C-alpha atoms as a PDB file:
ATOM      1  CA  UNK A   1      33.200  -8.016 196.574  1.00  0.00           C
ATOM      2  CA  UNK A   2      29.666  -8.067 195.445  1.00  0.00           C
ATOM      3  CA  UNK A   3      27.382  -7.003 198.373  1.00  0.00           C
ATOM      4  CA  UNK A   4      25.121  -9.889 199.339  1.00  0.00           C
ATOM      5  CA  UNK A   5      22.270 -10.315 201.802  1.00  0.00           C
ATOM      6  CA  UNK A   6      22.628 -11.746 205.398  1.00  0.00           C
ATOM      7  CA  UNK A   7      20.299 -14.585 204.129  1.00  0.00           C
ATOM      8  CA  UNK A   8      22.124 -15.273 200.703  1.00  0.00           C
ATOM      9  CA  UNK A   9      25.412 -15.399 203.163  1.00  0.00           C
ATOM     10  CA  UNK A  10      23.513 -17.998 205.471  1.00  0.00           C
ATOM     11  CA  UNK A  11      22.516 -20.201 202.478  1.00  0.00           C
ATOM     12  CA  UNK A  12      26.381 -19.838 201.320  1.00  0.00           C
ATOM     13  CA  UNK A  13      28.084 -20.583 204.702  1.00  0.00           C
ATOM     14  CA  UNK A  14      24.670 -23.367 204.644  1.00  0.00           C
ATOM     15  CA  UNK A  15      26.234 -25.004 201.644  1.00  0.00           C
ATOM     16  CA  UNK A  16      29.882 -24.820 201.590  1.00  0.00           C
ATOM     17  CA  UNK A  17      29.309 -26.824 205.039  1.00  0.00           C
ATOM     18  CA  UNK A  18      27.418 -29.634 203.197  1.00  0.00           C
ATOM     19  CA  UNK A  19      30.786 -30.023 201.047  1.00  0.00           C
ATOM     20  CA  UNK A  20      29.183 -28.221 198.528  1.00  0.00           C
ATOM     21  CA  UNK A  21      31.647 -26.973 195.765  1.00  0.00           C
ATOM     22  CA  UNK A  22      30.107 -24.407 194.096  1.00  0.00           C
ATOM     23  CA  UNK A  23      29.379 -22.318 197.214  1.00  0.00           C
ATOM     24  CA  UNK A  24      33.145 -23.012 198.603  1.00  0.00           C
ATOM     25  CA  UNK A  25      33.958 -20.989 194.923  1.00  0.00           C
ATOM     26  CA  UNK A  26      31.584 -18.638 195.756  1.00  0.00           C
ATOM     27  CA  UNK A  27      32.794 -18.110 199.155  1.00  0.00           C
ATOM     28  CA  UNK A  28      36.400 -17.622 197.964  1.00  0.00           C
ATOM     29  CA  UNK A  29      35.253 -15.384 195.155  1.00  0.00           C
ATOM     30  CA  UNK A  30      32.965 -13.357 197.595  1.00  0.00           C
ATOM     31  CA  UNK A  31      35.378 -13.197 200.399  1.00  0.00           C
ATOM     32  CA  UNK A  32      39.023 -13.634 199.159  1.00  0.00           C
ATOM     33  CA  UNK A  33      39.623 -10.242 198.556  1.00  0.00           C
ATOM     34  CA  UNK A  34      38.692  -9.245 202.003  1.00  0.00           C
ATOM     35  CA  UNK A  35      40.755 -12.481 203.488  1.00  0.00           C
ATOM     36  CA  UNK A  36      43.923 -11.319 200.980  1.00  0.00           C
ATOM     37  CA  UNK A  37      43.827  -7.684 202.324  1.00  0.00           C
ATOM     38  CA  UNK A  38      44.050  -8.732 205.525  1.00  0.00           C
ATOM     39  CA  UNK A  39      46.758 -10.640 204.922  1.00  0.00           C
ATOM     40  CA  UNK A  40      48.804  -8.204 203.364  1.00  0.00           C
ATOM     41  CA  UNK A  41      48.528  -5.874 206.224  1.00  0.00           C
ATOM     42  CA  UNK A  42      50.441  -8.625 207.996  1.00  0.00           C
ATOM     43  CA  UNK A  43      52.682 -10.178 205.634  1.00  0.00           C
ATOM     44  CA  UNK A  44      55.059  -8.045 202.931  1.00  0.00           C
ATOM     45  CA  UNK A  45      56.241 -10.730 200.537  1.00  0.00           C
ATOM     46  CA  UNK A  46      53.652 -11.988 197.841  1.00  0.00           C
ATOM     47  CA  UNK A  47      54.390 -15.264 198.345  1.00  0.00           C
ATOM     48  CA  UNK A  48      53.539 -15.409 202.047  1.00  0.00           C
ATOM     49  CA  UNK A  49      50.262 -13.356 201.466  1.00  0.00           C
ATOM     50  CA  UNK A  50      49.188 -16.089 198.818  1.00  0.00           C
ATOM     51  CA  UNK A  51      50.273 -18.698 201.538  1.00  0.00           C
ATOM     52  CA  UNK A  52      48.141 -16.890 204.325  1.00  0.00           C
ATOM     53  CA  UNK A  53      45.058 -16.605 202.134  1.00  0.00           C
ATOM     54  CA  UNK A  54      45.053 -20.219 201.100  1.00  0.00           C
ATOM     55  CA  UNK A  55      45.855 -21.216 204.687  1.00  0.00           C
ATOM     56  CA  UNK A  56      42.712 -19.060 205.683  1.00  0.00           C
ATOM     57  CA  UNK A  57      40.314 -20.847 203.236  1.00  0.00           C
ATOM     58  CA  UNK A  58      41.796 -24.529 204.356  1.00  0.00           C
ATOM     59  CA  UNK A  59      40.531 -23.575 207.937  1.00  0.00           C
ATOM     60  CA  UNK A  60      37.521 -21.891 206.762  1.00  0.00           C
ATOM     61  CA  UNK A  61      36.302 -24.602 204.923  1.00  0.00           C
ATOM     62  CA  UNK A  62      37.744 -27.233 207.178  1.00  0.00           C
ATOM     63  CA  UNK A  63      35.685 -25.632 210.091  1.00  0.00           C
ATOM     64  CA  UNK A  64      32.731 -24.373 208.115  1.00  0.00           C
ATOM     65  CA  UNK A  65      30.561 -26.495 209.543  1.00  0.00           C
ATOM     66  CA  UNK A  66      30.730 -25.575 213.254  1.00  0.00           C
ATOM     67  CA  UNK A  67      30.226 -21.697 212.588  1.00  0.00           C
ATOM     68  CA  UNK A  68      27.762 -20.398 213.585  1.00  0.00           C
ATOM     69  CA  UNK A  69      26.260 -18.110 211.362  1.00  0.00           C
ATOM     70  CA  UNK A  70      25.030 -15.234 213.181  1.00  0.00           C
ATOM     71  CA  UNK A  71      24.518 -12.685 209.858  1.00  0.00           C
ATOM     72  CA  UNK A  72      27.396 -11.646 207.502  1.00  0.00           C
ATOM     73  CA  UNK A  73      28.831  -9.540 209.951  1.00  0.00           C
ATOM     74  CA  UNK A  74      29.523 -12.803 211.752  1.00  0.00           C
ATOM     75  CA  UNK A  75      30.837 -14.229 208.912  1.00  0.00           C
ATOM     76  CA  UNK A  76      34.008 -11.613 208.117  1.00  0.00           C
ATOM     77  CA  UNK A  77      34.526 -11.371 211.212  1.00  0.00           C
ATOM     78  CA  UNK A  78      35.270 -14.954 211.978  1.00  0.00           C
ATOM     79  CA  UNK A  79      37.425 -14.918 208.148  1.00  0.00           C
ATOM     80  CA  UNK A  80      38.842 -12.116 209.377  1.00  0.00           C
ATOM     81  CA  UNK A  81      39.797 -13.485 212.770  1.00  0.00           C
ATOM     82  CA  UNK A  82      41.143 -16.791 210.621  1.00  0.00           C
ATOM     83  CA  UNK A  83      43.521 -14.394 208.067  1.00  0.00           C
ATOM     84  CA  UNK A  84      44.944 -12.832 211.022  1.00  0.00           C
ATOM     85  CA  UNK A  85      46.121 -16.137 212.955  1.00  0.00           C
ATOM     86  CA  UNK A  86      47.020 -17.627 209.506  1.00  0.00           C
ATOM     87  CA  UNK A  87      49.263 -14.684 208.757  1.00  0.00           C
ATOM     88  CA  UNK A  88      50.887 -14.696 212.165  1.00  0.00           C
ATOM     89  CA  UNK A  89      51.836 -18.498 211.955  1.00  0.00           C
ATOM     90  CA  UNK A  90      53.750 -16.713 209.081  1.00  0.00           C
ATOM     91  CA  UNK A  91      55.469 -13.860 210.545  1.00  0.00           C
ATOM     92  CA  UNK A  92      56.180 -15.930 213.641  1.00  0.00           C
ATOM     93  CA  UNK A  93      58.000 -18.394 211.297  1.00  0.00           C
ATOM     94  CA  UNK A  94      60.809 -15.832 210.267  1.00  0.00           C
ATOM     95  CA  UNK A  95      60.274 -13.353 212.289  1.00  0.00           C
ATOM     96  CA  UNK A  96      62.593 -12.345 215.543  1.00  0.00           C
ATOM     97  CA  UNK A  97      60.946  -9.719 218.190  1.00  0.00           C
ATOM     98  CA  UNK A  98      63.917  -7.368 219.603  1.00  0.00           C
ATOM     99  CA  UNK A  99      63.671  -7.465 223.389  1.00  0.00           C
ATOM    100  CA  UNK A 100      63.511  -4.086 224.347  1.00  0.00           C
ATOM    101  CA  UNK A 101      62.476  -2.156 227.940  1.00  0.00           C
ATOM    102  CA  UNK A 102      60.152  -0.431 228.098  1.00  0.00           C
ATOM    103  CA  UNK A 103      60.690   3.122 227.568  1.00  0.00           C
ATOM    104  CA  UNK A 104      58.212   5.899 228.558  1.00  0.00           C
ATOM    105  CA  UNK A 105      60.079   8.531 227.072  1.00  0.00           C
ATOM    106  CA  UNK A 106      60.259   6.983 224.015  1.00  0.00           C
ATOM    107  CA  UNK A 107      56.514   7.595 223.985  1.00  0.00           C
ATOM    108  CA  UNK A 108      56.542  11.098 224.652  1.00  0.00           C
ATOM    109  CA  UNK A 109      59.354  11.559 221.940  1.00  0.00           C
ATOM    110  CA  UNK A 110      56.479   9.424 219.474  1.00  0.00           C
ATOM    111  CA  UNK A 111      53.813  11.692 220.246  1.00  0.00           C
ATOM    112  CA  UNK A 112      55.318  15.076 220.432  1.00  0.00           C
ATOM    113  CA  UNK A 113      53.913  16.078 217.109  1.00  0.00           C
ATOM    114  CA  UNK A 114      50.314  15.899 215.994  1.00  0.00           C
ATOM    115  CA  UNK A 115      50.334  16.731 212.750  1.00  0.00           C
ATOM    116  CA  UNK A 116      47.576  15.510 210.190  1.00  0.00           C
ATOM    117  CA  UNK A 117      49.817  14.490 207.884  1.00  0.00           C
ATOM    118  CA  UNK A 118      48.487  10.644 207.763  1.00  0.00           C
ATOM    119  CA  UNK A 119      44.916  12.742 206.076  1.00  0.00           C
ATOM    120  CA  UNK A 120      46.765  13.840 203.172  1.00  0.00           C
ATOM    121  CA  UNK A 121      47.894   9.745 202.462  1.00  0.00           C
ATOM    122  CA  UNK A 122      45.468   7.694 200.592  1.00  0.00           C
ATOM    123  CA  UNK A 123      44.849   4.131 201.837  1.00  0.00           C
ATOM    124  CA  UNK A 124      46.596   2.324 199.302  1.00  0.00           C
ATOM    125  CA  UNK A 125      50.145   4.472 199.530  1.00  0.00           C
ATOM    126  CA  UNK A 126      49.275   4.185 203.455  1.00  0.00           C
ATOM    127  CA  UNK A 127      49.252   0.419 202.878  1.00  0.00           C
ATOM    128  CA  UNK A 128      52.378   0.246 200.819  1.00  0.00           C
ATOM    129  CA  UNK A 129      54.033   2.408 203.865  1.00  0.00           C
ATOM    130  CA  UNK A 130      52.793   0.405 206.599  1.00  0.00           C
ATOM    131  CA  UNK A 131      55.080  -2.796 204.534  1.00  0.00           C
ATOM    132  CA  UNK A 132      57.880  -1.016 204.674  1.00  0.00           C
ATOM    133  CA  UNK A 133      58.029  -1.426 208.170  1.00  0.00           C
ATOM    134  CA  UNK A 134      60.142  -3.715 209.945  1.00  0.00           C
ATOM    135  CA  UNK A 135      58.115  -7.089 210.164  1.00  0.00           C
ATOM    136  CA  UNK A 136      57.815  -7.333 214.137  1.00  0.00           C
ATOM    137  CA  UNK A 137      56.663  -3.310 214.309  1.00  0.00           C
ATOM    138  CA  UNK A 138      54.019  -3.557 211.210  1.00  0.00           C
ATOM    139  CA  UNK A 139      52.813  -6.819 213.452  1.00  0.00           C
ATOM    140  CA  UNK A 140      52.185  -5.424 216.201  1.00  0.00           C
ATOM    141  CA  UNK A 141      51.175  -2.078 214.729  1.00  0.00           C
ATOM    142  CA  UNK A 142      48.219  -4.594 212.797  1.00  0.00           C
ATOM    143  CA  UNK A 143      47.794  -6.407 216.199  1.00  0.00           C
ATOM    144  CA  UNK A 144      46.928  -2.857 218.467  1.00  0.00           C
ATOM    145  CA  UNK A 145      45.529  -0.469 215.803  1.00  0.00           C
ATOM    146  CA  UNK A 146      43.481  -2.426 213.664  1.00  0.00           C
ATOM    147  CA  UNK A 147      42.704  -5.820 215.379  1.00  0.00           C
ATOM    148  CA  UNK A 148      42.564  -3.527 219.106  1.00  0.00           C
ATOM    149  CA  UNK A 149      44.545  -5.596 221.066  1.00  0.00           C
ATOM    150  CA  UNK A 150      46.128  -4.550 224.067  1.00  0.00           C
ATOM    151  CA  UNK A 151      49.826  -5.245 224.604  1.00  0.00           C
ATOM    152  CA  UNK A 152      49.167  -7.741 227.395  1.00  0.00           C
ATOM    153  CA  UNK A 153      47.547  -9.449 224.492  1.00  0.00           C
ATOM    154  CA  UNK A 154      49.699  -8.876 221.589  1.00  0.00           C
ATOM    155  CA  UNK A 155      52.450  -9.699 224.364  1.00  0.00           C
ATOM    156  CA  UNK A 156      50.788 -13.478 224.482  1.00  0.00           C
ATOM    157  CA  UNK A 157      50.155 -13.843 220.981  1.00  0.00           C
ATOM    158  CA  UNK A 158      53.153 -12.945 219.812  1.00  0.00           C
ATOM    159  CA  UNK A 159      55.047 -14.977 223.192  1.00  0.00           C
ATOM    160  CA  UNK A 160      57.123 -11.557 223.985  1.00  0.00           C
ATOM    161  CA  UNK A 161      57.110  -9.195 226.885  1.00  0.00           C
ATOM    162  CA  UNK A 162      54.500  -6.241 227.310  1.00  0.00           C
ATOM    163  CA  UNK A 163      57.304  -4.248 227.276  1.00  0.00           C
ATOM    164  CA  UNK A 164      58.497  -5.318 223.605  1.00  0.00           C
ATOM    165  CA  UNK A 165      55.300  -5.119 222.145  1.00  0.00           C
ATOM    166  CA  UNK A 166      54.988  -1.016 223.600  1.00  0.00           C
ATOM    167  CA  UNK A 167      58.532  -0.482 222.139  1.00  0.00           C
ATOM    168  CA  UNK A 168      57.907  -2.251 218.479  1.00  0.00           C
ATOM    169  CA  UNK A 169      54.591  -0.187 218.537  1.00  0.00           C
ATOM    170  CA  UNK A 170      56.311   3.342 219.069  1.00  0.00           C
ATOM    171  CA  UNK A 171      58.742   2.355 216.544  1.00  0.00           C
ATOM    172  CA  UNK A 172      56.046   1.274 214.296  1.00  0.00           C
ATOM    173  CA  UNK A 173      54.601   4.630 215.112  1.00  0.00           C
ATOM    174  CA  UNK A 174      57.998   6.860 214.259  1.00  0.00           C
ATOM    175  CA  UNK A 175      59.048   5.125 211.369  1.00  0.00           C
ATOM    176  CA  UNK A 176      55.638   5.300 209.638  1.00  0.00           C
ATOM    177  CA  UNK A 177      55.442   9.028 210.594  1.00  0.00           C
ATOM    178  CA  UNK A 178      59.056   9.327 209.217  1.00  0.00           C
ATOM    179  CA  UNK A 179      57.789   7.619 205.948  1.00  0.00           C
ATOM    180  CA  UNK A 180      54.655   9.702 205.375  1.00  0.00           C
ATOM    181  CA  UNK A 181      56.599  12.494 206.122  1.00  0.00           C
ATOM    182  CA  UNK A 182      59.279  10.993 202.958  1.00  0.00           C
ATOM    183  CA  UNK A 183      56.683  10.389 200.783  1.00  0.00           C
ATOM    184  CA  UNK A 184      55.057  13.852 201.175  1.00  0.00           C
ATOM    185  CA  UNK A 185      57.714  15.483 200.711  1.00  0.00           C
ATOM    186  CA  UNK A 186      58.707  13.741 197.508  1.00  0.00           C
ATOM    187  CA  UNK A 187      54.906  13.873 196.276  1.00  0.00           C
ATOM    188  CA  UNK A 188      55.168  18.034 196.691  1.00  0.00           C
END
């Protein structure tokens, strides 16, 4: 993505409202990286990411023209906000949370070692790891650490109990330790 001023973003967001097609291509071009990464923290299969982004940019440009543009900040946030529901209506489609208690220890067991092995992983092999977990732990992984929602939260998004969501997150947590661990391994 080509860096662009707050005001060239206003005149975008300005003109892709008005139905204008050049700056809805411009907005995709601009922003469909950023929408498409998003995504594919989410969603492991291709097909669904290319589903999610185009999903995204049918509500984007559907509801363009009651943002409020409030500088580009504003602006990926709200596509950001978009990519992440979009993706979600995916995962929720074939995706089937284990009800689990939750389990304190579990937590201790997930947190016994604090090792700085995840600085030794770059962000594109972290990426590729974070996939390879189960889809309902790499959701709600995406939902607590990078979107920072609590699991009361991630609990009502994702219609399961609190408990479920703390459980799929300290898998999440020990299987992506187990797979940096793996690939570190194999990479010395």
């Amino acid at each position: 993505m080509r860096d662009i001023s707050d005001e060239e973003a206003r005149k975008l967001t300005e003109g892709a409202a008005r139905g204008n097609r050049a700056s809805m291509q411009e907005l995709y071009g601009l922003f469909g990286g950023l929408v498409g990464g998003v995504c594919h923290r989410y969603l492991s299969d291709p097909d669904d990411v290319c589903d999610a982004v185009q999903n995204t940019f049918v509500a984007v440009l559907s509801s363009i023209s009651r943002f409020e543009f409030n500088g580009l900040a504003s602006l990926k946030s709200w596509l950001r906000r978009i990519a992440v529901n979009e993706s979600l209506k995916i995962v929720s489609q074939h995706t089937r949370f284990e009800q689990l208690d939750d389990n304190p220890q579990a937590e201790t067991l997930a947190d016994e070692h604090h090792d700085n092995d995840i600085d030794n992983i770059d962000p594109e092999t972290l990426l590729a790891l974070i996939n390879r977990l189960p889809e309902g732990c790499r959701t709600v992984l995406n939902l607590y650490v990078f979107e920072g929602k609590s699991h009361r939260e991630i609990a009502k998004i994702l219609n399961i109990s609190e408990g479920t969501s703390a459980s799929q997150y300290l898998r999440a947590k020990a299987r992506l330790r187990a797979l940096i661990l793996e690939h570190l391994n194999q990479s010395a």
